[in-house]
PDB file of C-alpha atoms in Angstrom:
ATOM      1  CA  MET A   1     -27.002  22.041  46.280  1.00 46.00           C
ATOM      2  CA  GLY A   2     -26.202  18.656  44.793  1.00 48.00           C
ATOM      3  CA  HIS A   3     -27.635  17.086  41.659  1.00 51.00           C
ATOM      4  CA  GLU A   4     -29.748  14.645  43.690  1.00 48.00           C
ATOM      5  CA  ALA A   5     -31.346  17.472  45.708  1.00 46.00           C
ATOM      6  CA  ARG A   6     -32.557  19.195  42.547  1.00 50.00           C
ATOM      7  CA  ARG A   7     -34.169  15.989  41.305  1.00 62.00           C
ATOM      8  CA  ARG A   8     -36.459  15.743  44.339  1.00 64.00           C
ATOM      9  CA  SER A   9     -40.012  17.004  44.481  1.00 63.00           C
ATOM     10  CA  ARG A  10     -40.339  20.262  46.408  1.00 68.00           C
ATOM     11  CA  ARG A  11     -43.760  19.267  47.727  1.00 68.00           C
ATOM     12  CA  THR A  12     -43.142  15.681  48.857  1.00 70.00           C
ATOM     13  CA  GLY A  13     -39.359  15.444  49.006  1.00 68.00           C
ATOM     14  CA  ARG A  14     -39.468  12.190  47.042  1.00 69.00           C
ATOM     15  CA  ALA A  15     -37.060  11.609  44.172  1.00 67.00           C
ATOM     16  CA  ARG A  16     -38.491  12.515  40.798  1.00 65.00           C
ATOM     17  CA  VAL A  17     -38.614   9.806  38.166  1.00 63.00           C
ATOM     18  CA  SER A  18     -38.782  10.670  34.492  1.00 62.00           C
ATOM     19  CA  ALA A  19     -41.711   9.360  32.463  1.00 58.00           C
ATOM     20  CA  ALA A  20     -39.326   7.294  30.344  1.00 58.00           C
ATOM     21  CA  GLN A  21     -37.902   5.585  33.434  1.00 60.00           C
ATOM     22  CA  ARG A  22     -41.319   5.101  35.038  1.00 59.00           C
ATOM     23  CA  ASP A  23     -42.875   3.427  31.987  1.00 56.00           C
ATOM     24  CA  LYS A  24     -39.778   1.620  30.725  1.00 59.00           C
ATOM     25  CA  GLY A  25     -41.450  -1.785  30.600  1.00 59.00           C
ATOM     26  CA  ALA A  26     -45.054  -0.649  30.185  1.00 58.00           C
ATOM     27  CA  ALA A  27     -47.100  -2.113  27.366  1.00 61.00           C
ATOM     28  CA  ALA A  28     -48.339   0.278  24.689  1.00 65.00           C
ATOM     29  CA  LYS A  29     -51.932   1.401  25.190  1.00 67.00           C
ATOM     30  CA  VAL A  30     -54.371   2.758  22.621  1.00 70.00           C
ATOM     31  CA  CYS A  31     -56.775   5.595  23.397  1.00 68.00           C
ATOM     32  CA  ALA A  32     -60.363   4.480  22.794  1.00 65.00           C
ATOM     33  CA  LYS A  33     -61.363   7.996  21.673  1.00 63.00           C
ATOM     34  CA  CYS A  34     -58.571   9.273  19.420  1.00 65.00           C
ATOM     35  CA  GLY A  35     -56.898   5.963  18.513  1.00 68.00           C
ATOM     36  CA  ARG A  36     -53.409   7.177  19.429  1.00 67.00           C
ATOM     37  CA  ALA A  37     -51.054   4.452  20.644  1.00 68.00           C
ATOM     38  CA  GLY A  38     -48.455   5.038  23.338  1.00 62.00           C
ATOM     39  CA  SER A  39     -47.432   4.072  26.825  1.00 52.00           C
ATOM     40  CA  LEU A  40     -47.726   7.403  28.659  1.00 51.00           C
ATOM     41  CA  HIS A  41     -50.559   9.498  30.053  1.00 58.00           C
ATOM     42  CA  TYR A  42     -53.513   7.130  29.838  1.00 60.00           C
ATOM     43  CA  ARG A  43     -56.287   6.313  32.289  1.00 63.00           C
ATOM     44  CA  ILE A  44     -59.305   4.035  32.449  1.00 63.00           C
ATOM     45  CA  ASN A  45     -62.615   5.911  32.152  1.00 62.00           C
ATOM     46  CA  ARG A  46     -65.953   4.962  33.752  1.00 66.00           C
ATOM     47  CA  ASP A  47     -66.795   2.631  30.853  1.00 69.00           C
ATOM     48  CA  GLY A  48     -63.540   0.729  31.326  1.00 67.00           C
ATOM     49  CA  ALA A  49     -61.969   2.120  28.144  1.00 67.00           C
ATOM     50  CA  THR A  50     -58.360   3.312  28.065  1.00 64.00           C
ATOM     51  CA  VAL A  51     -58.298   7.019  27.146  1.00 64.00           C
ATOM     52  CA  CYS A  52     -55.769   9.860  27.074  1.00 66.00           C
ATOM     53  CA  THR A  53     -55.470  11.705  30.367  1.00 62.00           C
ATOM     54  CA  ASN A  54     -54.912  14.923  28.482  1.00 60.00           C
ATOM     55  CA  GLY A  55     -58.468  15.371  27.201  1.00 60.00           C
ATOM     56  CA  THR A  56     -57.600  18.614  25.416  1.00 60.00           C
ATOM     57  CA  VAL A  57     -55.087  16.914  23.132  1.00 62.00           C
ATOM     58  CA  CYS A  58     -57.471  14.020  22.499  1.00 65.00           C
ATOM     59  CA  ARG A  59     -60.352  16.388  21.676  1.00 65.00           C
ATOM     60  CA  ARG A  60     -58.094  18.436  19.400  1.00 65.00           C
ATOM     61  CA  ARG A  61     -57.048  15.307  17.491  1.00 63.00           C
ATOM     62  CA  ARG A  62     -60.672  14.230  16.980  1.00 59.00           C
ATOM     63  CA  SER A  63     -61.727  17.757  16.037  1.00 61.00           C
ATOM     64  CA  ASN A  64     -58.905  18.180  13.538  1.00 57.00           C
ATOM     65  CA  ALA A  65     -59.724  14.826  11.961  1.00 56.00           C
ATOM     66  CA  ALA A  66     -63.367  15.880  11.502  1.00 56.00           C
ATOM     67  CA  THR A  67     -62.568  19.381  10.201  1.00 61.00           C
ATOM     68  CA  PRO A  68     -62.480  19.671   6.423  1.00 67.00           C
ATOM     69  CA  ARG A  69     -59.119  20.752   5.094  1.00 73.00           C
ATOM     70  CA  LEU A  70     -58.392  22.704   1.945  1.00 78.00           C
ATOM     71  CA  SER A  71     -55.018  22.597   0.256  1.00 81.00           C
ATOM     72  CA  ALA A  72     -53.288  25.947  -0.207  1.00 82.00           C
ATOM     73  CA  ASP A  73     -54.233  25.890  -3.915  1.00 87.00           C
ATOM     74  CA  ASP A  74     -57.916  25.109  -3.198  1.00 87.00           C
ATOM     75  CA  TYR A  75     -58.037  27.846  -0.559  1.00 86.00           C
ATOM     76  CA  ALA A  76     -56.510  30.378  -2.971  1.00 88.00           C
ATOM     77  CA  ALA A  77     -58.929  29.351  -5.752  1.00 90.00           C
ATOM     78  CA  ARG A  78     -61.971  29.698  -3.469  1.00 89.00           C
ATOM     79  CA  LEU A  79     -60.743  33.025  -2.135  1.00 90.00           C
ATOM     80  CA  GLU A  80     -60.293  34.343  -5.677  1.00 91.00           C
ATOM     81  CA  ALA A  81     -63.735  33.035  -6.727  1.00 92.00           C
ATOM     82  CA  GLN A  82     -65.254  34.895  -3.747  1.00 90.00           C
ATOM     83  CA  GLY A  83     -63.594  38.155  -4.773  1.00 91.00           C
ATOM     84  CA  GLY A  84     -60.895  37.916  -2.111  1.00 91.00           C
ATOM     85  CA  GLY A  85     -63.256  38.239   0.860  1.00 91.00           C
ATOM     86  CA  CYS A  86     -65.885  36.609   3.039  1.00 90.00           C
ATOM     87  CA  ALA A  87     -68.628  34.773   1.118  1.00 88.00           C
ATOM     88  CA  LEU A  88     -71.335  36.484   3.228  1.00 86.00           C
ATOM     89  CA  CYS A  89     -70.223  40.023   4.035  1.00 85.00           C
ATOM     90  CA  GLY A  90     -67.348  40.474   1.576  1.00 87.00           C
ATOM     91  CA  THR A  91     -64.875  41.598   4.257  1.00 88.00           C
ATOM     92  CA  LYS A  92     -61.284  41.137   3.101  1.00 91.00           C
ATOM     93  CA  PRO A  93     -59.038  39.310   5.597  1.00 85.00           C
ATOM     94  CA  LYS A  94     -56.441  41.551   7.235  1.00 86.00           C
ATOM     95  CA  THR A  95     -54.632  39.546   9.888  1.00 82.00           C
ATOM     96  CA  ARG A  96     -56.114  36.052   9.917  1.00 82.00           C
ATOM     97  CA  ARG A  97     -57.225  33.609   7.260  1.00 85.00           C
ATOM     98  CA  LEU A  98     -60.889  33.133   6.485  1.00 88.00           C
ATOM     99  CA  ASP A  99     -62.586  30.152   8.158  1.00 88.00           C
ATOM    100  CA  VAL A 100     -63.538  27.155   6.016  1.00 88.00           C
ATOM    101  CA  ASP A 101     -67.332  26.807   6.306  1.00 87.00           C
ATOM    102  CA  HIS A 102     -68.747  23.328   5.751  1.00 83.00           C
ATOM    103  CA  ASP A 103     -72.024  21.449   6.011  1.00 80.00           C
ATOM    104  CA  HIS A 104     -71.781  19.353   9.173  1.00 76.00           C
ATOM    105  CA  ALA A 105     -74.141  16.695   7.794  1.00 79.00           C
ATOM    106  CA  THR A 106     -72.224  16.050   4.561  1.00 81.00           C
ATOM    107  CA  GLY A 107     -68.779  17.514   5.291  1.00 78.00           C
ATOM    108  CA  GLU A 108     -68.963  19.448   2.012  1.00 84.00           C
ATOM    109  CA  VAL A 109     -67.137  22.789   1.996  1.00 86.00           C
ATOM    110  CA  ARG A 110     -69.548  25.675   1.337  1.00 86.00           C
ATOM    111  CA  GLY A 111     -67.134  28.588   1.257  1.00 88.00           C
ATOM    112  CA  LEU A 112     -64.756  30.831   3.171  1.00 90.00           C
ATOM    113  CA  LEU A 113     -66.168  33.086   5.887  1.00 89.00           C
ATOM    114  CA  CYS A 114     -64.714  35.766   8.127  1.00 89.00           C
ATOM    115  CA  HIS A 115     -64.584  34.831  11.800  1.00 89.00           C
ATOM    116  CA  ARG A 116     -67.561  37.058  12.666  1.00 88.00           C
ATOM    117  CA  CYS A 117     -69.855  35.548  10.005  1.00 87.00           C
ATOM    118  CA  ASN A 118     -68.719  32.011  10.811  1.00 86.00           C
ATOM    119  CA  ARG A 119     -69.613  32.530  14.485  1.00 87.00           C
ATOM    120  CA  ALA A 120     -72.947  34.211  13.675  1.00 84.00           C
ATOM    121  CA  LEU A 121     -74.081  31.658  11.070  1.00 80.00           C
ATOM    122  CA  PRO A 122     -75.420  29.071  13.575  1.00 77.00           C
ATOM    123  CA  THR A 123     -77.632  31.725  15.174  1.00 76.00           C
ATOM    124  CA  TRP A 124     -79.400  32.332  11.855  1.00 73.00           C
ATOM    125  CA  VAL A 125     -80.973  28.885  11.617  1.00 68.00           C
ATOM    126  CA  ASP A 126     -84.543  30.214  11.879  1.00 67.00           C
ATOM    127  CA  ASP A 127     -85.188  31.622   8.379  1.00 73.00           C
ATOM    128  CA  ARG A 128     -88.449  33.299   9.415  1.00 77.00           C
ATOM    129  CA  TRP A 129     -86.655  35.323  12.054  1.00 75.00           C
ATOM    130  CA  LEU A 130     -83.883  36.339   9.656  1.00 77.00           C
ATOM    131  CA  ILE A 131     -86.342  37.418   6.934  1.00 79.00           C
ATOM    132  CA  ALA A 132     -88.374  39.381   9.492  1.00 78.00           C
ATOM    133  CA  ALA A 133     -85.184  41.045  10.771  1.00 77.00           C
ATOM    134  CA  ILE A 134     -84.177  42.075   7.240  1.00 79.00           C
ATOM    135  CA  GLU A 135     -87.640  43.467   6.523  1.00 80.00           C
ATOM    136  CA  TYR A 136     -87.663  45.274   9.871  1.00 79.00           C
ATOM    137  CA  LEU A 137     -84.416  47.024   9.009  1.00 81.00           C
ATOM    138  CA  GLN A 138     -85.831  48.287   5.690  1.00 81.00           C
ATOM    139  CA  PRO A 139     -86.964  51.927   5.954  1.00 75.00           C
ATOM    140  CA  GLY A 140     -90.712  52.400   6.473  1.00 69.00           C
ATOM    141  CA  SER A 141     -91.533  48.780   7.266  1.00 60.00           C
ATOM    142  CA  GLU A 142     -93.610  47.544  10.178  1.00 60.00           C
ATOM    143  CA  VAL A 143     -92.996  43.832  10.675  1.00 51.00           C
ATOM    144  CA  LEU A 144     -94.053  41.822  13.696  1.00 53.00           C
ATOM    145  CA  LEU A 145     -92.492  38.408  14.143  1.00 50.00           C
ATOM    146  CA  VAL A 146     -95.181  35.903  15.061  1.00 50.00           C
ATOM    147  CA  THR A 147     -93.841  32.713  16.621  1.00 49.00           C
TER     148      THR A 147
END
């Protein structure tokens, strides 16, 4: 099996061309969503904007840019101030770091939460329901949630 035979597509039989060879003279394009410049893997979307074809990478870049970051020192200081555990339930992290909780409106970091509390927090937006649930769980209480 010669070198040329290995460089051909199994499906079509056509010779494969590397991305570098294919886009040798292509002009650099900028993704309208993530702002990344490059000459490979771009497409035109319905609005006519040039965007990355790999939407996952583009979304990850935008998400990481919007996610508040704490330096290692700030993380350690917050963790120590919280007693070494989750700000809500107090669980100490065993295998993974605590999640950085932040206010989405202001971007301000509120604290460090375990994964379970961080995932449950958005479901607790209705304070009346949460208060009724806490009272319901108290021994001897009879609470009816009126909506």
